[in-house]
mmCIF file of C-alpha atoms and ligand atoms in Angstrom:
data_model
loop_
_atom_site.group_PDB
_atom_site.id
_atom_site.type_symbol
_atom_site.label_atom_id
_atom_site.label_comp_id
_atom_site.label_asym_id
_atom_site.label_seq_id
_atom_site.Cartn_x
_atom_site.Cartn_y
_atom_site.Cartn_z
ATOM 1 C CA UNK A 1 -130.525 140.322 39.194
ATOM 2 C CA UNK A 2 -129.231 143.841 39.871
ATOM 3 C CA UNK A 3 -125.789 142.460 40.599
ATOM 4 C CA UNK A 4 -125.700 140.464 37.388
ATOM 5 C CA UNK A 5 -126.826 143.421 35.317
ATOM 6 C CA UNK A 6 -123.876 145.398 36.667
ATOM 7 C CA UNK A 7 -123.223 149.028 37.282
ATOM 8 C CA UNK A 8 -125.467 150.575 34.672
ATOM 9 C CA UNK A 9 -128.510 149.121 36.338
ATOM 10 C CA UNK A 10 -127.520 150.487 39.720
ATOM 11 C CA UNK A 11 -127.073 153.966 38.316
ATOM 12 C CA UNK A 12 -130.382 153.749 36.522
ATOM 13 C CA UNK A 13 -132.018 152.757 39.770
ATOM 14 C CA UNK A 14 -130.488 155.746 41.556
ATOM 15 C CA UNK A 15 -131.692 158.061 38.843
ATOM 16 C CA UNK A 16 -135.204 156.763 38.944
ATOM 17 C CA UNK A 17 -135.250 157.057 42.739
ATOM 18 C CA UNK A 18 -134.096 160.624 42.386
ATOM 19 C CA UNK A 19 -136.694 161.274 39.697
ATOM 20 C CA UNK A 20 -139.394 159.793 41.891
ATOM 21 C CA UNK A 21 -138.447 162.009 44.809
ATOM 22 C CA UNK A 22 -138.352 165.093 42.614
ATOM 23 C CA UNK A 23 -141.690 164.144 41.046
ATOM 24 C CA UNK A 24 -143.141 163.809 44.524
ATOM 25 C CA UNK A 25 -141.980 167.239 45.557
ATOM 26 C CA UNK A 26 -143.276 168.838 42.390
ATOM 27 C CA UNK A 27 -146.628 167.088 42.723
ATOM 28 C CA UNK A 28 -146.912 168.322 46.287
ATOM 29 C CA UNK A 29 -146.297 171.937 45.413
ATOM 30 C CA UNK A 30 -148.348 171.646 42.218
ATOM 31 C CA UNK A 31 -151.312 170.208 44.068
ATOM 32 C CA UNK A 32 -151.350 172.945 46.645
ATOM 33 C CA UNK A 33 -151.937 175.416 43.823
ATOM 34 C CA UNK A 34 -154.204 173.230 41.727
ATOM 35 C CA UNK A 35 -157.381 174.230 43.526
ATOM 36 C CA UNK A 36 -156.783 177.976 43.266
ATOM 37 C CA UNK A 37 -155.708 177.664 39.654
ATOM 38 C CA UNK A 38 -158.812 175.725 38.638
ATOM 39 C CA UNK A 39 -156.863 172.669 37.509
ATOM 40 C CA UNK A 40 -159.156 170.155 39.195
ATOM 41 C CA UNK A 41 -162.462 168.801 37.959
ATOM 42 C CA UNK A 42 -164.748 165.901 38.630
ATOM 43 C CA UNK A 43 -165.886 163.347 36.100
ATOM 44 C CA UNK A 44 -168.847 161.080 36.727
ATOM 45 C CA UNK A 45 -169.039 157.375 36.048
ATOM 46 C CA UNK A 46 -172.584 156.001 35.773
ATOM 47 C CA UNK A 47 -173.755 153.325 38.192
ATOM 48 C CA UNK A 48 -176.332 151.207 36.434
ATOM 49 C CA UNK A 49 -179.143 149.159 37.980
ATOM 50 C CA UNK A 50 -179.774 145.536 37.106
ATOM 51 C CA UNK A 51 -183.183 145.297 35.463
ATOM 52 C CA UNK A 52 -183.427 148.077 32.910
ATOM 53 C CA UNK A 53 -179.766 149.062 33.019
ATOM 54 C CA UNK A 54 -180.817 152.618 33.848
ATOM 55 C CA UNK A 55 -178.316 155.108 35.244
ATOM 56 C CA UNK A 56 -179.390 155.555 38.846
ATOM 57 C CA UNK A 57 -176.285 157.193 40.273
ATOM 58 C CA UNK A 58 -172.738 158.333 39.591
ATOM 59 C CA UNK A 59 -169.338 157.930 41.184
ATOM 60 C CA UNK A 60 -167.463 161.236 41.229
ATOM 61 C CA UNK A 61 -163.807 160.798 40.235
ATOM 62 C CA UNK A 62 -161.166 163.477 40.555
ATOM 63 C CA UNK A 63 -159.107 164.678 37.586
ATOM 64 C CA UNK A 64 -156.107 166.981 37.653
ATOM 65 C CA UNK A 65 -154.764 168.764 34.595
ATOM 66 C CA UNK A 66 -151.435 170.150 35.665
ATOM 67 C CA UNK A 67 -149.649 172.816 33.600
ATOM 68 C CA UNK A 68 -146.439 170.951 34.498
ATOM 69 C CA UNK A 69 -147.333 167.314 33.989
ATOM 70 C CA UNK A 70 -150.509 167.326 31.899
ATOM 71 C CA UNK A 71 -153.164 164.853 33.012
ATOM 72 C CA UNK A 72 -152.164 163.258 36.296
ATOM 73 C CA UNK A 73 -153.931 160.076 37.365
ATOM 74 C CA UNK A 74 -155.533 159.961 40.831
ATOM 75 C CA UNK A 75 -153.441 156.876 41.585
ATOM 76 C CA UNK A 76 -150.373 159.106 41.226
ATOM 77 C CA UNK A 77 -151.440 162.113 43.265
ATOM 78 C CA UNK A 78 -154.018 160.916 45.811
ATOM 79 C CA UNK A 79 -151.461 158.805 47.720
ATOM 80 C CA UNK A 80 -149.121 161.815 47.888
ATOM 81 C CA UNK A 81 -151.907 164.086 49.113
ATOM 82 C CA UNK A 82 -152.910 161.379 51.576
ATOM 83 C CA UNK A 83 -149.481 161.584 53.206
ATOM 84 C CA UNK A 84 -149.938 165.280 53.903
ATOM 85 C CA UNK A 85 -152.746 167.543 55.033
ATOM 86 C CA UNK A 86 -153.338 168.382 51.370
ATOM 87 C CA UNK A 87 -155.854 165.546 51.288
ATOM 88 C CA UNK A 88 -158.232 167.565 53.445
ATOM 89 C CA UNK A 89 -158.165 170.580 51.168
ATOM 90 C CA UNK A 90 -158.518 168.352 48.126
ATOM 91 C CA UNK A 91 -161.273 166.304 49.735
ATOM 92 C CA UNK A 92 -163.233 169.395 50.687
ATOM 93 C CA UNK A 93 -162.998 170.643 47.130
ATOM 94 C CA UNK A 94 -164.263 167.297 45.820
ATOM 95 C CA UNK A 95 -167.141 167.172 48.292
ATOM 96 C CA UNK A 96 -168.277 170.731 47.579
ATOM 97 C CA UNK A 97 -168.068 170.177 43.816
ATOM 98 C CA UNK A 98 -170.088 166.940 44.048
ATOM 99 C CA UNK A 99 -172.687 168.603 46.289
ATOM 100 C CA UNK A 100 -173.067 171.504 43.882
ATOM 101 C CA UNK A 101 -173.845 169.054 41.109
ATOM 102 C CA UNK A 102 -176.207 167.024 43.298
ATOM 103 C CA UNK A 103 -178.242 170.118 44.049
ATOM 104 C CA UNK A 104 -179.040 170.316 40.322
ATOM 105 C CA UNK A 105 -179.452 166.604 39.467
ATOM 106 C CA UNK A 106 -182.744 165.301 40.881
ATOM 107 C CA UNK A 107 -183.500 161.750 41.930
ATOM 108 C CA UNK A 108 -179.952 160.455 42.071
ATOM 109 C CA UNK A 109 -177.179 159.964 44.505
ATOM 110 C CA UNK A 110 -173.539 160.715 43.889
ATOM 111 C CA UNK A 111 -170.870 158.519 45.383
ATOM 112 C CA UNK A 112 -167.768 160.313 46.644
ATOM 113 C CA UNK A 113 -164.459 158.697 47.615
ATOM 114 C CA UNK A 114 -162.976 159.527 50.987
ATOM 115 C CA UNK A 115 -159.450 158.480 51.872
ATOM 116 C CA UNK A 116 -158.655 156.864 55.232
ATOM 117 C CA UNK A 117 -157.063 160.040 56.499
ATOM 118 C CA UNK A 118 -160.167 162.071 55.704
ATOM 119 C CA UNK A 119 -162.369 159.497 57.383
ATOM 120 C CA UNK A 120 -160.276 159.549 60.548
ATOM 121 C CA UNK A 121 -160.248 163.334 60.665
ATOM 122 C CA UNK A 122 -161.442 164.859 63.901
ATOM 123 C CA UNK A 123 -165.202 165.477 63.755
ATOM 124 C CA UNK A 124 -165.544 163.969 60.264
ATOM 125 C CA UNK A 125 -169.293 163.564 60.742
ATOM 126 C CA UNK A 126 -169.901 167.180 61.745
ATOM 127 C CA UNK A 127 -167.647 168.389 58.976
ATOM 128 C CA UNK A 128 -169.582 166.533 56.278
ATOM 129 C CA UNK A 129 -172.960 167.459 57.704
ATOM 130 C CA UNK A 130 -172.090 171.138 57.736
ATOM 131 C CA UNK A 131 -171.112 171.131 54.061
ATOM 132 C CA UNK A 132 -174.139 169.100 53.025
ATOM 133 C CA UNK A 133 -176.460 171.470 54.853
ATOM 134 C CA UNK A 134 -174.774 174.485 53.356
ATOM 135 C CA UNK A 135 -175.320 172.969 49.893
ATOM 136 C CA UNK A 136 -178.974 172.253 50.669
ATOM 137 C CA UNK A 137 -178.688 168.589 49.675
ATOM 138 C CA UNK A 138 -180.512 165.732 51.433
ATOM 139 C CA UNK A 139 -177.946 163.438 53.112
ATOM 140 C CA UNK A 140 -179.381 160.328 51.468
ATOM 141 C CA UNK A 141 -178.269 161.679 48.112
ATOM 142 C CA UNK A 142 -174.626 161.508 49.107
ATOM 143 C CA UNK A 143 -172.906 158.143 49.231
ATOM 144 C CA UNK A 144 -169.671 158.059 51.187
ATOM 145 C CA UNK A 145 -167.190 155.564 49.725
ATOM 146 C CA UNK A 146 -164.463 154.307 51.977
ATOM 147 C CA UNK A 147 -162.086 151.386 51.723
ATOM 148 C CA UNK A 148 -161.479 148.690 54.283
ATOM 149 C CA UNK A 149 -158.163 150.358 55.131
ATOM 150 C CA UNK A 150 -160.101 153.232 56.691
ATOM 151 C CA UNK A 151 -161.884 150.822 59.014
ATOM 152 C CA UNK A 152 -159.481 148.251 60.351
ATOM 153 C CA UNK A 153 -157.059 150.595 62.103
ATOM 154 C CA UNK A 154 -159.444 151.491 64.908
ATOM 155 C CA UNK A 155 -162.475 149.374 64.134
ATOM 156 C CA UNK A 156 -164.469 150.492 67.126
ATOM 157 C CA UNK A 157 -164.152 154.175 66.356
ATOM 158 C CA UNK A 158 -164.797 153.505 62.655
ATOM 159 C CA UNK A 159 -167.965 151.576 63.463
ATOM 160 C CA UNK A 160 -169.161 154.486 65.590
ATOM 161 C CA UNK A 161 -168.437 157.017 62.829
ATOM 162 C CA UNK A 162 -170.320 154.919 60.277
ATOM 163 C CA UNK A 163 -173.225 154.462 62.640
ATOM 164 C CA UNK A 164 -173.554 158.200 63.189
ATOM 165 C CA UNK A 165 -173.250 158.989 59.478
ATOM 166 C CA UNK A 166 -175.957 156.486 58.698
ATOM 167 C CA UNK A 167 -178.180 157.853 61.487
ATOM 168 C CA UNK A 168 -177.980 161.216 59.756
ATOM 169 C CA UNK A 169 -179.128 159.608 56.523
ATOM 170 C CA UNK A 170 -175.915 159.311 54.517
ATOM 171 C CA UNK A 171 -175.344 156.265 52.351
ATOM 172 C CA UNK A 172 -172.183 154.256 53.018
ATOM 173 C CA UNK A 173 -170.344 152.094 50.491
ATOM 174 C CA UNK A 174 -167.372 149.846 51.119
ATOM 175 C CA UNK A 175 -165.092 150.317 48.097
ATOM 176 C CA UNK A 176 -162.701 147.753 46.571
ATOM 177 C CA UNK A 177 -164.341 145.109 48.724
ATOM 178 C CA UNK A 178 -162.413 141.866 49.023
ATOM 179 C CA UNK A 179 -158.930 143.362 48.708
ATOM 180 C CA UNK A 180 -158.557 144.565 52.298
ATOM 181 C CA UNK A 181 -158.672 143.157 55.761
ATOM 182 C CA UNK A 182 -162.317 143.020 56.656
ATOM 183 C CA UNK A 183 -163.668 139.636 57.535
ATOM 184 C CA UNK A 184 -167.311 138.663 57.443
ATOM 185 C CA UNK A 185 -167.251 139.298 61.177
ATOM 186 C CA UNK A 186 -166.253 142.927 60.672
ATOM 187 C CA UNK A 187 -168.821 143.535 57.987
ATOM 188 C CA UNK A 188 -171.533 142.601 60.436
ATOM 189 C CA UNK A 189 -170.518 145.369 62.831
ATOM 190 C CA UNK A 190 -170.402 148.189 60.276
ATOM 191 C CA UNK A 191 -173.430 150.214 59.188
ATOM 192 C CA UNK A 192 -173.356 149.899 55.399
ATOM 193 C CA UNK A 193 -175.608 150.324 52.390
ATOM 194 C CA UNK A 194 -173.426 149.038 49.620
ATOM 195 C CA UNK A 195 -170.531 146.711 48.830
ATOM 196 C CA UNK A 196 -168.441 147.462 45.764
ATOM 197 C CA UNK A 197 -166.737 144.349 44.447
ATOM 198 C CA UNK A 198 -163.167 145.197 43.500
ATOM 199 C CA UNK A 199 -162.572 145.083 39.784
ATOM 200 C CA UNK A 200 -159.707 142.600 40.084
ATOM 201 C CA UNK A 201 -162.298 139.902 40.875
ATOM 202 C CA UNK A 202 -164.557 140.942 37.998
ATOM 203 C CA UNK A 203 -161.516 140.874 35.725
ATOM 204 C CA UNK A 204 -160.633 137.327 36.818
ATOM 205 C CA UNK A 205 -164.188 135.990 36.681
ATOM 206 C CA UNK A 206 -164.023 134.504 33.206
ATOM 207 C CA UNK A 207 -160.557 132.996 33.705
ATOM 208 C CA UNK A 208 -160.267 131.652 37.232
ATOM 209 C CA UNK A 209 -162.704 129.618 39.224
ATOM 210 C CA UNK A 210 -161.451 131.369 42.380
ATOM 211 C CA UNK A 211 -162.410 134.862 41.236
ATOM 212 C CA UNK A 212 -165.826 133.686 40.089
ATOM 213 C CA UNK A 213 -166.362 131.982 43.456
ATOM 214 C CA UNK A 214 -165.381 135.143 45.341
ATOM 215 C CA UNK A 215 -167.699 137.288 43.222
ATOM 216 C CA UNK A 216 -170.590 134.905 43.880
ATOM 217 C CA UNK A 217 -169.847 134.875 47.619
ATOM 218 C CA UNK A 218 -169.801 138.670 47.858
ATOM 219 C CA UNK A 219 -173.062 138.942 45.922
ATOM 220 C CA UNK A 220 -174.718 136.392 48.207
ATOM 221 C CA UNK A 221 -173.309 138.017 51.334
ATOM 222 C CA UNK A 222 -174.571 141.423 50.214
ATOM 223 C CA UNK A 223 -178.012 140.086 49.412
ATOM 224 C CA UNK A 224 -178.253 138.236 52.715
ATOM 225 C CA UNK A 225 -177.371 141.430 54.577
ATOM 226 C CA UNK A 226 -179.769 143.529 52.489
ATOM 227 C CA UNK A 227 -176.974 145.550 50.867
ATOM 228 C CA UNK A 228 -176.667 146.889 47.379
ATOM 229 C CA UNK A 229 -173.811 145.182 45.530
ATOM 230 C CA UNK A 230 -172.001 147.115 42.806
ATOM 231 C CA UNK A 231 -169.645 145.263 40.480
ATOM 232 C CA UNK A 232 -166.738 147.553 39.560
ATOM 233 C CA UNK A 233 -164.803 147.388 36.315
ATOM 234 C CA UNK A 234 -167.360 145.609 34.135
ATOM 235 C CA UNK A 235 -165.635 145.602 30.760
ATOM 236 C CA UNK A 236 -167.410 142.955 28.689
ATOM 237 C CA UNK A 237 -170.895 141.769 27.794
ATOM 238 C CA UNK A 238 -170.000 138.332 29.163
ATOM 239 C CA UNK A 239 -169.113 139.774 32.573
ATOM 240 C CA UNK A 240 -172.338 141.788 32.672
ATOM 241 C CA UNK A 241 -174.364 138.729 31.753
ATOM 242 C CA UNK A 242 -172.695 136.525 34.371
ATOM 243 C CA UNK A 243 -173.209 139.205 37.039
ATOM 244 C CA UNK A 244 -176.888 139.587 36.177
ATOM 245 C CA UNK A 245 -177.401 135.859 36.380
ATOM 246 C CA UNK A 246 -175.614 135.813 39.744
ATOM 247 C CA UNK A 247 -178.052 138.449 41.036
ATOM 248 C CA UNK A 248 -175.654 141.382 41.341
ATOM 249 C CA UNK A 249 -177.800 144.517 41.731
ATOM 250 C CA UNK A 250 -175.626 147.263 40.195
ATOM 251 C CA UNK A 251 -172.825 147.642 37.687
ATOM 252 C CA UNK A 252 -170.102 150.119 36.892
ATOM 253 C CA UNK A 253 -167.462 149.806 34.197
ATOM 254 C CA UNK A 254 -166.207 150.723 30.773
ATOM 255 C CA UNK A 255 -168.623 148.334 29.059
ATOM 256 C CA UNK A 256 -171.505 150.447 30.369
ATOM 257 C CA UNK A 257 -169.825 153.838 30.447
ATOM 258 C CA UNK A 258 -166.485 155.435 31.136
ATOM 259 C CA UNK A 259 -166.282 158.364 33.535
ATOM 260 C CA UNK A 260 -168.112 161.210 31.760
ATOM 261 C CA UNK A 261 -167.647 164.938 31.702
ATOM 262 C CA UNK A 262 -170.318 166.820 33.654
ATOM 263 C CA UNK A 263 -172.585 167.845 30.761
ATOM 264 C CA UNK A 264 -172.741 164.379 29.260
ATOM 265 C CA UNK A 265 -173.385 162.836 32.660
ATOM 266 C CA UNK A 266 -176.302 165.242 33.161
ATOM 267 C CA UNK A 267 -177.757 164.014 29.870
ATOM 268 C CA UNK A 268 -177.658 160.326 30.748
ATOM 269 C CA UNK A 269 -178.849 160.760 34.370
ATOM 270 C CA UNK A 270 -181.986 158.694 34.854
ATOM 271 C CA UNK A 271 -181.849 157.278 31.350
ATOM 272 C CA UNK A 272 -182.908 153.683 31.072
ATOM 273 C CA UNK A 273 -180.569 152.982 28.236
ATOM 274 C CA UNK A 274 -176.880 153.483 27.836
ATOM 275 C CA UNK A 275 -174.887 152.718 24.715
ATOM 276 C CA UNK A 276 -173.926 149.078 25.265
ATOM 277 C CA UNK A 277 -170.879 149.564 23.097
ATOM 278 C CA UNK A 278 -168.832 151.656 25.516
ATOM 279 C CA UNK A 279 -166.406 152.554 22.726
ATOM 280 C CA UNK A 280 -169.120 154.740 21.225
ATOM 281 C CA UNK A 281 -169.540 156.746 24.398
ATOM 282 C CA UNK A 282 -167.319 159.840 24.424
ATOM 283 C CA UNK A 283 -164.960 159.589 27.332
ATOM 284 C CA UNK A 284 -163.622 162.055 29.818
ATOM 285 C CA UNK A 285 -160.158 160.596 29.501
ATOM 286 C CA UNK A 286 -160.137 160.924 25.731
ATOM 287 C CA UNK A 287 -159.366 157.219 25.440
HETATM 288 P P1 C2E B 301 -162.023 153.677 42.862
HETATM 289 O O1 C2E B 301 -162.751 154.504 43.831
HETATM 290 O O2 C2E B 301 -162.053 152.206 43.036
HETATM 291 O O3 C2E B 301 -162.602 154.120 41.443
HETATM 292 C C1 C2E B 301 -162.744 153.260 40.347
HETATM 293 C C2 C2E B 301 -161.594 153.421 39.376
HETATM 294 O O4 C2E B 301 -161.717 152.411 38.367
HETATM 295 C C3 C2E B 301 -161.596 154.745 38.635
HETATM 296 O O5 C2E B 301 -160.230 155.072 38.364
HETATM 297 C C4 C2E B 301 -162.322 154.394 37.338
HETATM 298 O O6 C2E B 301 -162.034 155.271 36.272
HETATM 299 C C5 C2E B 301 -161.774 153.016 37.092
HETATM 300 N N1 C2E B 301 -162.670 152.195 36.276
HETATM 301 C C6 C2E B 301 -164.014 152.239 36.184
HETATM 302 N N2 C2E B 301 -164.496 151.297 35.352
HETATM 303 C C7 C2E B 301 -163.414 150.626 34.885
HETATM 304 C C8 C2E B 301 -163.245 149.521 33.976
HETATM 305 O O7 C2E B 301 -164.189 148.974 33.417
HETATM 306 N N3 C2E B 301 -161.954 149.086 33.767
HETATM 307 C C9 C2E B 301 -160.883 149.670 34.358
HETATM 308 N N4 C2E B 301 -159.673 149.193 34.073
HETATM 309 N N5 C2E B 301 -161.004 150.720 35.218
HETATM 310 C C10 C2E B 301 -162.255 151.172 35.486
HETATM 311 P P2 C2E B 301 -159.634 156.518 38.657
HETATM 312 O O8 C2E B 301 -160.633 157.579 38.324
HETATM 313 O O9 C2E B 301 -158.301 156.574 38.001
HETATM 314 O O10 C2E B 301 -159.452 156.532 40.230
HETATM 315 C C11 C2E B 301 -158.564 155.663 40.852
HETATM 316 C C12 C2E B 301 -158.723 155.707 42.345
HETATM 317 O O11 C2E B 301 -158.346 156.979 42.851
HETATM 318 C C13 C2E B 301 -160.152 155.495 42.808
HETATM 319 O O12 C2E B 301 -160.472 154.122 42.813
HETATM 320 C C14 C2E B 301 -160.107 156.110 44.183
HETATM 321 O O13 C2E B 301 -159.568 155.214 45.109
HETATM 322 C C15 C2E B 301 -159.135 157.261 43.974
HETATM 323 N N6 C2E B 301 -159.909 158.502 43.768
HETATM 324 C C16 C2E B 301 -160.457 159.012 42.647
HETATM 325 N N7 C2E B 301 -161.090 160.176 42.888
HETATM 326 C C17 C2E B 301 -160.945 160.408 44.205
HETATM 327 C C18 C2E B 301 -161.386 161.463 45.102
HETATM 328 O O14 C2E B 301 -162.084 162.413 44.723
HETATM 329 N N8 C2E B 301 -161.016 161.357 46.421
HETATM 330 C C19 C2E B 301 -160.277 160.300 46.899
HETATM 331 N N9 C2E B 301 -159.947 160.275 48.203
HETATM 332 N N10 C2E B 301 -159.873 159.303 46.101
HETATM 333 C C20 C2E B 301 -160.196 159.351 44.779
HETATM 334 MG MG1 MG B 302 -164.571 154.417 44.584
HETATM 335 MG MG1 MG B 303 -163.270 150.875 43.773
HETATM 336 MG MG1 MG B 304 -159.901 151.034 43.271
#
């Protein structure tokens, strides 16, 4: 294809490679100043329980408004931070910000994403515990979200870390479940509270028998193991209905609510009702 398109294409490719490398460098140096310059904030996406559709918890999601680039998506800067030690600084900022909010929001838990590199950090357990204690928050009000990638590298050590976190009372969720490498065998050996079904399966549910079958299997697996199951990326009434019928216990997605700015999230915390037409809910992303 590149050959057939000729020289112009090759040059374009070189330019975009160059642009990508420059972007990377600028993101790296921008990120290292983002914390001090107050360019980071968290937004909070409601997690809604099955029966009354009340908001029982939130997932904290990181946002970066860069003076250079404007709004940068986590998918663009987290992987870059993850390749350097920046992820630790960023992760600590996220954790402290989420804990500060938790201390003021009663009766809820907040779910925080941790990258594989954070999870494998030396003395991860002690590090988290220290910050939680300093914030004066009960450990069971913090849910630690990790992906399968964090686990499969050194499964034995990961299982031990999860076990100790859970012993201390933290909640553990396996994020993007179904997209990684964990088998049913692995799941059995990890101390978990929650499976989050990756949104690609929810998205495919109405179209492909395979996705629907996978969603049903995960829900049944979670129920059999006594785990909460959160469906991610619920975008339509039909998906919500199908998930409720299938017995899925919790939902998250644009149909229920987009990630919300702090003040709005505080207002809907614990509410039994959320605008079913997600388009009417003001959004953090301005979309
Ligand atoms: P994730 O943890 O799987 O978070 C869910 C992502 O799906 C969020 O994207 C959320 O805004 C988006 N989402 C929620 N509902 C819907 C929906 O109905 N439809 C669609 N299309 N998307 C939906 P976001 O905020 O851009 O974050 C992307 C990823 O970046 C996260 O995926 C997570 O892996 C990572 N991330 C975000 N914040 C943090 C953080 O503080 N620390 C770390 N380590 N990673 C983070
Ligand atoms: Mg997550
Ligand atoms: Mg996810
Ligand atoms: Mg994801």
